[in-house]
XYZ file of C-alpha atoms in Angstrom:
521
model
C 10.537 29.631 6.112
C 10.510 31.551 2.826
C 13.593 33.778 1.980
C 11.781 36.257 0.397
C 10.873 39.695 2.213
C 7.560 39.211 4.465
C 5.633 36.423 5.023
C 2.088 34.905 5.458
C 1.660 34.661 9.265
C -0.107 37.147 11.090
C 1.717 38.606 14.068
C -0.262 38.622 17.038
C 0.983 40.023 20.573
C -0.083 37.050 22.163
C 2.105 34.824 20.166
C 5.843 33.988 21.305
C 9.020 35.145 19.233
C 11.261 32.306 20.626
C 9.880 29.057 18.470
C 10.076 30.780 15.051
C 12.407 34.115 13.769
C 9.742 34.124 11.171
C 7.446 35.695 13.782
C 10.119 38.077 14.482
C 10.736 38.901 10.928
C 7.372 39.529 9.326
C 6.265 42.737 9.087
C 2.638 41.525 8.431
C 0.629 43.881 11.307
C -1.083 42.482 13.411
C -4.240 43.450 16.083
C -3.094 44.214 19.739
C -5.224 44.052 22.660
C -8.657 42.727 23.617
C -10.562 45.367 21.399
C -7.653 44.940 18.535
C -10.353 44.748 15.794
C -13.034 46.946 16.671
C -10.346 49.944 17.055
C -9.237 49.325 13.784
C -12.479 50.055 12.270
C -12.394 53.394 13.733
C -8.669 54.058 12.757
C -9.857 57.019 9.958
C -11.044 59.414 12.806
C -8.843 62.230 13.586
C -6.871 61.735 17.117
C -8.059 64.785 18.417
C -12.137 63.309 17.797
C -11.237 59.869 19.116
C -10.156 61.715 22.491
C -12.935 63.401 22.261
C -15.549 61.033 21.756
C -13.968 58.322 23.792
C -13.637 60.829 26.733
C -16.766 62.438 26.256
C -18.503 58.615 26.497
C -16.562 57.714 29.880
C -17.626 61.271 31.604
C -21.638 60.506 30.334
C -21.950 57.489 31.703
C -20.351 58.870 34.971
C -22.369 61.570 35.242
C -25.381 59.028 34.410
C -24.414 56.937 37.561
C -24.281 60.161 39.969
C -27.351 61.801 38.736
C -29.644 58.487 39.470
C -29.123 58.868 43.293
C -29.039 62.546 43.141
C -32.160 62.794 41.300
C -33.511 60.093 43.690
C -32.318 61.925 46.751
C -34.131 65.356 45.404
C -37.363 63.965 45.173
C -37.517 61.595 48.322
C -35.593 63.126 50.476
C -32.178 62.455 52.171
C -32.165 60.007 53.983
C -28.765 58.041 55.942
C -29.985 54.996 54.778
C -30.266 56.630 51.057
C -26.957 57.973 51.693
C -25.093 55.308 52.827
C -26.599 53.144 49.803
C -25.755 55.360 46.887
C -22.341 56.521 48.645
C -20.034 53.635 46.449
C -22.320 54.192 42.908
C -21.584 58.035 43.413
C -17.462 57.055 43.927
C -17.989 54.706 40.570
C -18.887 57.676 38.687
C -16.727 60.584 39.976
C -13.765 58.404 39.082
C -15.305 57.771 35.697
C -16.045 61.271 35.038
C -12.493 62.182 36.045
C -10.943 59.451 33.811
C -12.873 60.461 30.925
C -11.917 64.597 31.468
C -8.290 62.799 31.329
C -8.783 60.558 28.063
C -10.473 63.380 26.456
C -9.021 66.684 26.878
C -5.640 66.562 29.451
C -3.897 63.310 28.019
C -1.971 62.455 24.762
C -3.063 59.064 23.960
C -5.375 58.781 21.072
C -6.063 54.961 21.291
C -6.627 54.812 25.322
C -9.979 56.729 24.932
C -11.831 55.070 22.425
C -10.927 51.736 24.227
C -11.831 52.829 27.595
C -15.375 53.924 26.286
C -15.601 50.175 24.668
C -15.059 48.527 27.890
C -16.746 51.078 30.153
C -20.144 50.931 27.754
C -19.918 46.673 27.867
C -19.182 46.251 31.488
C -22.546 48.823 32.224
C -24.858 46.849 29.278
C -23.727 43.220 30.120
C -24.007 43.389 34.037
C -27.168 45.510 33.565
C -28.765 43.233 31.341
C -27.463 39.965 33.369
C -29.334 41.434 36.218
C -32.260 42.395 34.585
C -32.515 38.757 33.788
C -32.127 37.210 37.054
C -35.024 39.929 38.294
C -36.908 38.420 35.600
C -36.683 35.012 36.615
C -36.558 35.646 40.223
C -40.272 37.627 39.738
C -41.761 34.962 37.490
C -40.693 32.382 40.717
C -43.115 34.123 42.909
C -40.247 35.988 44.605
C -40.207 40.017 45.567
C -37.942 41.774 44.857
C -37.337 45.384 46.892
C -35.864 48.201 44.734
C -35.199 46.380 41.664
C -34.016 49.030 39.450
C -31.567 50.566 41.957
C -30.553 46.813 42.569
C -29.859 47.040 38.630
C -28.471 50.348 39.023
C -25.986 49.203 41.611
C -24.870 46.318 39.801
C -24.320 48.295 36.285
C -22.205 50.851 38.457
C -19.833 47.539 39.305
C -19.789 46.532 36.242
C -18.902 50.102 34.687
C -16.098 50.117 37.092
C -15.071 46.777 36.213
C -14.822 47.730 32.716
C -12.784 51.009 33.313
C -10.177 47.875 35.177
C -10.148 46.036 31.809
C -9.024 48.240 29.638
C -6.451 49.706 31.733
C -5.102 45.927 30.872
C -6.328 46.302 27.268
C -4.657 49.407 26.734
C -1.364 48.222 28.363
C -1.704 45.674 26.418
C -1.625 47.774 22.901
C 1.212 50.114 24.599
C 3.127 46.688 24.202
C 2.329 45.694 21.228
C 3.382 48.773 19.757
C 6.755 48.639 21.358
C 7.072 45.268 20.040
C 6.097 46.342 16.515
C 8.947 49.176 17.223
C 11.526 46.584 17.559
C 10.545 44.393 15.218
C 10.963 46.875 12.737
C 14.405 48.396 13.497
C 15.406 44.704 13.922
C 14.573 43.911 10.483
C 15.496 47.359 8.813
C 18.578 46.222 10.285
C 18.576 42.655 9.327
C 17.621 43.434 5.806
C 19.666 46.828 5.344
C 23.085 46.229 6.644
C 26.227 45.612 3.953
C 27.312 42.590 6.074
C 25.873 39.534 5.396
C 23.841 38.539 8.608
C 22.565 34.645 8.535
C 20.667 33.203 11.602
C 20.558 29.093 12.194
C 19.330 26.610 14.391
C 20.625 23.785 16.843
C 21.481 21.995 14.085
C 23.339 24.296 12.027
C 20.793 25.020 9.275
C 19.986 28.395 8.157
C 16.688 29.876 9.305
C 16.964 33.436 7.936
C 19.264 35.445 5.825
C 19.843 38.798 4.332
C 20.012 40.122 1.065
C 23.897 40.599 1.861
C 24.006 37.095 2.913
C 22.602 35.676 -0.349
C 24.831 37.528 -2.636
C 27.825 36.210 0.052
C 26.763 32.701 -0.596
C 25.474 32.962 -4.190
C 22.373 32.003 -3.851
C 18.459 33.170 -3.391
C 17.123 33.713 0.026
C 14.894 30.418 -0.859
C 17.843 28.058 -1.698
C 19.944 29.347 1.210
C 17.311 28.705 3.883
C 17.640 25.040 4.826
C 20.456 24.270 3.902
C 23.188 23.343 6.020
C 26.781 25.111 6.969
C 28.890 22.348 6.411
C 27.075 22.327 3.414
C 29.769 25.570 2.343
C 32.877 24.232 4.051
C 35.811 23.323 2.826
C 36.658 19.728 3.271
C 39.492 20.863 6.084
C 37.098 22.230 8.256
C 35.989 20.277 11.522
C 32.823 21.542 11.275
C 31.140 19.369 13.692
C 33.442 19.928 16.892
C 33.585 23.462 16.149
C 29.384 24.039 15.999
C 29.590 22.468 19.506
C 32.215 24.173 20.760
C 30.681 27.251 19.591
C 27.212 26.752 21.136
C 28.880 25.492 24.512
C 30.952 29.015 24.991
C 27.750 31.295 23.350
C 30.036 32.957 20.852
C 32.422 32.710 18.151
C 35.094 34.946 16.061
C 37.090 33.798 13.267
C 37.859 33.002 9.631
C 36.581 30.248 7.489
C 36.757 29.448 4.142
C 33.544 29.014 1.808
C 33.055 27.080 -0.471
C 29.821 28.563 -2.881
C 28.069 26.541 -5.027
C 29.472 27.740 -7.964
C 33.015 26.083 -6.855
C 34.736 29.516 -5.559
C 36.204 29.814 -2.159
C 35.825 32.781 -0.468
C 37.591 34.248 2.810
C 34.958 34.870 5.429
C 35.620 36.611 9.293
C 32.650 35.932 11.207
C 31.447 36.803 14.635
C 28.501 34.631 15.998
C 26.459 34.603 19.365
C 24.338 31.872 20.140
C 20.739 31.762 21.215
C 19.492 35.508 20.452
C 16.250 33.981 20.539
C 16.084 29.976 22.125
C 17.481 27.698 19.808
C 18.360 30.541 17.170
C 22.268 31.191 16.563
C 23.135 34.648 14.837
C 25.872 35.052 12.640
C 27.486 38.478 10.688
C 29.868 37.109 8.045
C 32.108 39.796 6.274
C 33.998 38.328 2.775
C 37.716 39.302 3.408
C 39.291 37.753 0.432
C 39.899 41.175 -1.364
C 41.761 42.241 2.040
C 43.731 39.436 2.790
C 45.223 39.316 -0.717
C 45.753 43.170 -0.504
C 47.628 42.383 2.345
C 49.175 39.442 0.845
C 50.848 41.977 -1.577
C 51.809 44.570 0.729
C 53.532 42.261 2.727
C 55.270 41.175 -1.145
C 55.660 45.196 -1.679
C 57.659 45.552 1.759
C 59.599 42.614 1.209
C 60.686 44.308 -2.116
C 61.014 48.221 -0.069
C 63.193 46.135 2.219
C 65.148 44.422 -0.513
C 65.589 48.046 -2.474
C 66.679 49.619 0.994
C 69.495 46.718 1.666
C 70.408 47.063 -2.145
C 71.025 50.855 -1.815
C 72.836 50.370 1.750
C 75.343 47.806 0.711
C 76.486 48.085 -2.826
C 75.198 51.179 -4.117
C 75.778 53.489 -1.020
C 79.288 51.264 0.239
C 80.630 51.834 -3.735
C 80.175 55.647 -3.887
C 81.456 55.965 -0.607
C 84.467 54.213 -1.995
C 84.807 56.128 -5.139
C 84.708 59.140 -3.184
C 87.587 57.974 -1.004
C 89.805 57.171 -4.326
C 88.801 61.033 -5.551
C 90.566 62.050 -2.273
C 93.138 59.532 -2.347
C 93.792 60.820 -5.957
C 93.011 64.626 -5.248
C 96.705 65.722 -4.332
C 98.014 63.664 -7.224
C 96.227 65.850 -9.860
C 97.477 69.072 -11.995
C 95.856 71.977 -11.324
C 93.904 72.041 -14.744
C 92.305 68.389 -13.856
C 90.773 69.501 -10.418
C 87.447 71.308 -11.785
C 86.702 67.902 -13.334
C 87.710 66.161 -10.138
C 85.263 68.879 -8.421
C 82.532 68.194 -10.289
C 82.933 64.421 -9.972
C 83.032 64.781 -6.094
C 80.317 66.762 -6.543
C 78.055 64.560 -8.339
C 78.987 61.809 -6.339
C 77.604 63.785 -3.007
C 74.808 64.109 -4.678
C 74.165 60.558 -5.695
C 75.274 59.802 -1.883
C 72.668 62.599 -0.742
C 70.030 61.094 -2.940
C 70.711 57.501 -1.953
C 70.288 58.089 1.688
C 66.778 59.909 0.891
C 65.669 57.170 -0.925
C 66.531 54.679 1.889
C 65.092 57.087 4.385
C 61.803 56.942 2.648
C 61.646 53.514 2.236
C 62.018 53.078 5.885
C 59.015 52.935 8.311
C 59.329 55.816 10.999
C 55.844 56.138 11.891
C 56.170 54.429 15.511
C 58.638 57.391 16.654
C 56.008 59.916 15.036
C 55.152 62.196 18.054
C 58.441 62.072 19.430
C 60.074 64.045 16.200
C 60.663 67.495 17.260
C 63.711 69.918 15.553
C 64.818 73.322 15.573
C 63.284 74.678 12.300
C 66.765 77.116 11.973
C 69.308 74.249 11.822
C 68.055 72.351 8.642
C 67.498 75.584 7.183
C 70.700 77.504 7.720
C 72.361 74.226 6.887
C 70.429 74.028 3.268
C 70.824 77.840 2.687
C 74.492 77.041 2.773
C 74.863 74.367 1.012
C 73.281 75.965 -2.090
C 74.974 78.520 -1.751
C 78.363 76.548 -2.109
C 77.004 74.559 -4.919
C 75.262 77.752 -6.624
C 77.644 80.842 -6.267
C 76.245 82.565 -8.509
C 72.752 82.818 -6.664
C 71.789 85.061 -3.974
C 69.606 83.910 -0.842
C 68.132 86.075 1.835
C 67.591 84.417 4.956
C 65.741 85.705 7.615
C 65.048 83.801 10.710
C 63.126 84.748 13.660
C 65.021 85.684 16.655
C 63.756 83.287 19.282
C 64.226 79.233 18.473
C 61.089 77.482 17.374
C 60.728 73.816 17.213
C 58.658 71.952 14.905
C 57.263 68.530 14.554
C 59.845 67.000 12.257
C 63.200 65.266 12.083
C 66.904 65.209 10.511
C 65.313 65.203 6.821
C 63.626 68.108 7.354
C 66.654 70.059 5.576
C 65.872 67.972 2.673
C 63.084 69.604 2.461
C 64.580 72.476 2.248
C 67.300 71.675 0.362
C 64.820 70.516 -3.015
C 63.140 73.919 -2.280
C 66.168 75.746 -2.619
C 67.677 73.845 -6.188
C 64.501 73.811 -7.602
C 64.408 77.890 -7.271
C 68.024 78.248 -8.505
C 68.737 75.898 -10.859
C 65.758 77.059 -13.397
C 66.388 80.680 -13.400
C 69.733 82.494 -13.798
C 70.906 85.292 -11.728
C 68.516 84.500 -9.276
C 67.293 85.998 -6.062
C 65.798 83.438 -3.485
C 64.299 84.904 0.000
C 63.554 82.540 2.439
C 61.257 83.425 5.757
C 60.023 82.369 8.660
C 56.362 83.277 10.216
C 55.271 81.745 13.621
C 51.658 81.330 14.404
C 50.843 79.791 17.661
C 50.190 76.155 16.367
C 52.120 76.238 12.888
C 55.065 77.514 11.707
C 55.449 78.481 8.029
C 58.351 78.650 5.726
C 58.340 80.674 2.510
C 60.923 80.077 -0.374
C 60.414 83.086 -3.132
C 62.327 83.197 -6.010
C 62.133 86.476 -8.470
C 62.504 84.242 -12.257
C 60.462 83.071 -14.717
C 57.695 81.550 -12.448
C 54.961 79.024 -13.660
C 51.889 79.290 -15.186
C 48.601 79.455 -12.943
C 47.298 76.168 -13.797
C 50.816 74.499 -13.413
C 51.441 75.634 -9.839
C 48.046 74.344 -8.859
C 48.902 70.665 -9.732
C 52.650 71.081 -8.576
C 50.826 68.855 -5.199
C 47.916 67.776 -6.537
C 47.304 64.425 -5.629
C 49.358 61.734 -4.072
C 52.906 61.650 -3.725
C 55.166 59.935 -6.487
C 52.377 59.628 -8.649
C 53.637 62.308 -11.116
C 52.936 61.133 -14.926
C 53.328 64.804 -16.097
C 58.111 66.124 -17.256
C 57.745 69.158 -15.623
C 57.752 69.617 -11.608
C 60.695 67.744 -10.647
C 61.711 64.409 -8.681
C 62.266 66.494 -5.715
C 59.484 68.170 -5.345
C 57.623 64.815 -4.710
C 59.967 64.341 -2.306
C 59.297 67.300 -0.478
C 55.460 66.220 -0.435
C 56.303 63.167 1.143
C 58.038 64.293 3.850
C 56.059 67.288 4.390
C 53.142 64.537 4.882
C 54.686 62.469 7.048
C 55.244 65.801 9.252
C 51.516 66.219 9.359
C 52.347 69.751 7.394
C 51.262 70.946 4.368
C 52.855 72.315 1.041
C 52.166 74.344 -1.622
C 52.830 77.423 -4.391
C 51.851 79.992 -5.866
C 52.943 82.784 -7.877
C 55.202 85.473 -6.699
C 54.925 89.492 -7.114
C 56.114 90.444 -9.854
C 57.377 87.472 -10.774
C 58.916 83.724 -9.927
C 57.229 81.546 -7.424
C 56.320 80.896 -3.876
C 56.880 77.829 -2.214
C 55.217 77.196 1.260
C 55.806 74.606 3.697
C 53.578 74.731 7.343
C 54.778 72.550 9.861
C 53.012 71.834 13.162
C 54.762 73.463 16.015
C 56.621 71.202 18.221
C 58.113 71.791 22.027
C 61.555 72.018 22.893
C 63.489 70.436 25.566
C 63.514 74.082 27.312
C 59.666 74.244 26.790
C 59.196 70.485 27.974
């Protein structure tokens, strides 16, 4: 079998699909039905015409076998005798008259007339002219013959009838082939289309047929890949042989191997295979992997370094500011009264380091598993930030103002760091700041506003304050914490952004999904 698209054999519908996928596979068209050829020469008339003519042949000849007896009848009388003799002829040709009116002008197949009209016309010639012979030979014996031509007649209505049988079968027989045809073509639009490589063998595990996927897979032509063999691309620690029987024993097969192209380089390869689609013909859809499994290969390295970072943090670097902020109490009532603002700020700055190490660790760690059971009261994070920037920032003034029922959202503990970035980011750039802080509920969100009255941003620097990914800031401007407050905001399923405020400073939004509470539950 030739890799290449198409090949030489003609399809025919007779023919069987099982010994060859070739036969399958070529798109060469072929000629259905008894009359396959001769409807192909008429295959440049409109549909509409070959109804037409093909139904307008069937009802002639019908009304040709009725008006014989009729006109015979007429002029020598009725007889029951006559009657009784013309009664089947006259059936013959009201059924042909009524299968022609529904070739020609009540049904929707253009091919079923035309053929019909074929078969009709032959059976009436041949059996007429069969007869006419055996009349001949029978009146050159000496022999008499009584009625001949409505002996002829009779016969030719048989064989009209006959011929209306046929290609009932013939046309059947097209319907078929066209279905076939169908199938044969999605199967290969498939077969050649699809981005996974798809390679068919046979009992013996050579390849009979391959895509253009599979060839770039293997690295080779469609012609060099067909024949050869699949332990022909194993690696030498695959059991090929116990496997391929295995695999044909129990009709199907999922894995990985690893193959081994010509060129030397070994890819990764899942595979699912089914045996016998056709008899003796194995299917196969290989999927290279290697790119994925080493991806994975280094997330599993990048964990094992999250992890590492996460125990680093929790032991030394957490543990030893926890202990230097025990010593600055321990040494708190020891110092004069003009050392304790520097023993403030220290403590100070050491809360922060501690607030900043446990974010860190909490983004490092995996929460997703718990996602949908995360619910919080969006006033306790909040109130708690408000106040804490307020003790750190005296000199700033923030307006709260909450709503007066409790509403739960769809978010945890860290939720008032959040918050909390929000909050610094507004005071810390501006002096003698205002900050206003709201709440809105909407029945599946609920949004939080942080307004700030100072310098503000420019346009186009607000718009790429959460522009892209989080932690993937290359810009100085924006702030540490603000990609924090992406991240989490993501994790919440929520959504963040800013904009400018009115008449100045900024607006920072954060919409959280709304979340029920254990009175709502």
């Amino acid at each position: 079998m030739s890799g290449e698209h198409g090949g030489s054999d003609e399809t025919t519908v007779g023919r069987s699909v099982g010994t060859d996928l070739s036969d399958l596979l070529d798109d060469t068209p072929g000629h259905a039905g008894l009359t396959g050829r001769v409807a192909a020469v008429v295959d440049g008339i409109a549909p509409v015409w070959r109804r037409r003519i093909g139904g307008g042949a069937v009802t002639g000849i019908g009304t040709v076998l009725i008006g014989i007896p009729l006109f015979h009848l007429f002029r020598h009388g009725a007889t029951v005798d006559a009657i009784v003799g013309d009664t089947l002829p006259i059936i013959f040709g009201l059924i042909l008259i009524a299968a022609g009116v529904w070739l020609g002008w009540m049904g929707d197949d253009d091919v079923a007339p035309l053929v019909t009209a074929f078969w009709v016309t032959v059976g009436l010639g041949l059996t007429g002219v069969v007869t006419l012979y055996f009349l001949a030979l029978h009146v050159a014996h000496g022999h008499v013959v009584e009625s001949p031509w409505f002996l002829v007649y009779d016969v030719s209505a048989t064989g009209a009838m006959a011929g209306l049988l046929i290609s009932r079968y013939d046309v059947r027989s097209r319907h078929r082939h066209r279905r076939l045809s169908q199938r044969e073509r999605q199967l290969r639009a498939v077969f050649e289309g699809t981005l996974d490589a798809l390679v068919i063998t046979d009992d013996e595990g050579r390849y009979v047929a391959a895509n253009p996927a599979a060839a770039d897979l293997f690295g080779l032509s469609r012609s060099e890949l067909v024949g050869e063999h699949i332990a022909d691309f194993a690696s030498e620690s695959e059991e090929f042989g116990a496997q391929w029987e295995q695999f044909r024993a129990e009709g199907e097969a999922r894995g990985e191997f690893e193959l081994v192209r010509p060129d030397g380089e070994t890819r990764i390869v899942a595979f699912a295979a089914t045996a016998n689609v056709l008899p003796g013909r194995h299917l196969s859809a290989l999927r290279d992997v290697t790119e994925q499994i080493e991806h994975e290969r280094e997330l599993g390295q990048e964990r094992a370094r999250v992890e590492f970072l996460n125990r680093l943090l929790r032991h030394n670097v957490l543990n030893g500011m926890n202990l230097v902020l025990a010593k600055l109490d321990i040494l708190d009532p020891a110092l004069p009264d003009d050392r304790r603002d520097d023993l403030s700020v220290a403590r100070h700055r050491s809360e922060e380091i501690v607030d900043l190490i446990q974010t860190a660790r909490r983004l490092a760690t995996d929460v997703s598993a718990e996602v949908d059971e995360r619910s919080i009261r969006v006033s306790g994070p909040l109130i708690d930030a408000v106040e804490s920037v307020r003790g750190t920032y005296p000199d700033a003034t923030i307006e709260c103002d909450l709503p007066a029922d409790e509403v739960w959202v769809h978010a945890d503990g860290m939720l008032e760091t959040v918050f909390d970035h929000l909050l610094t980011n507004a005071v810390e750039h501006n002096d003698d700041v205002c900050v206003s802080v709201g709440v809105t509920v909407a029945p599946e969100t609920v949004s939080i506003t942080v307004a700030d009255d100072g310098e503000g941003m420019p346009p186009a620097r607000l718009a790429q304050l959460f522009e892209g990914e989080e932690f993937t800031h290359t810009r100085d401007w924006g702030g540490f914490g603000l990609s924090i407050v992406q991240a989490l905001v993501q994790e919440y399923d929520g959504d963040v952004w800013a904009d400018a405020n009115e008449p100045s400073g900024t607006v920072f939004h954060v919409e959280l999904p709304r979340s029920e509470g254990p009175d709502d539950a």
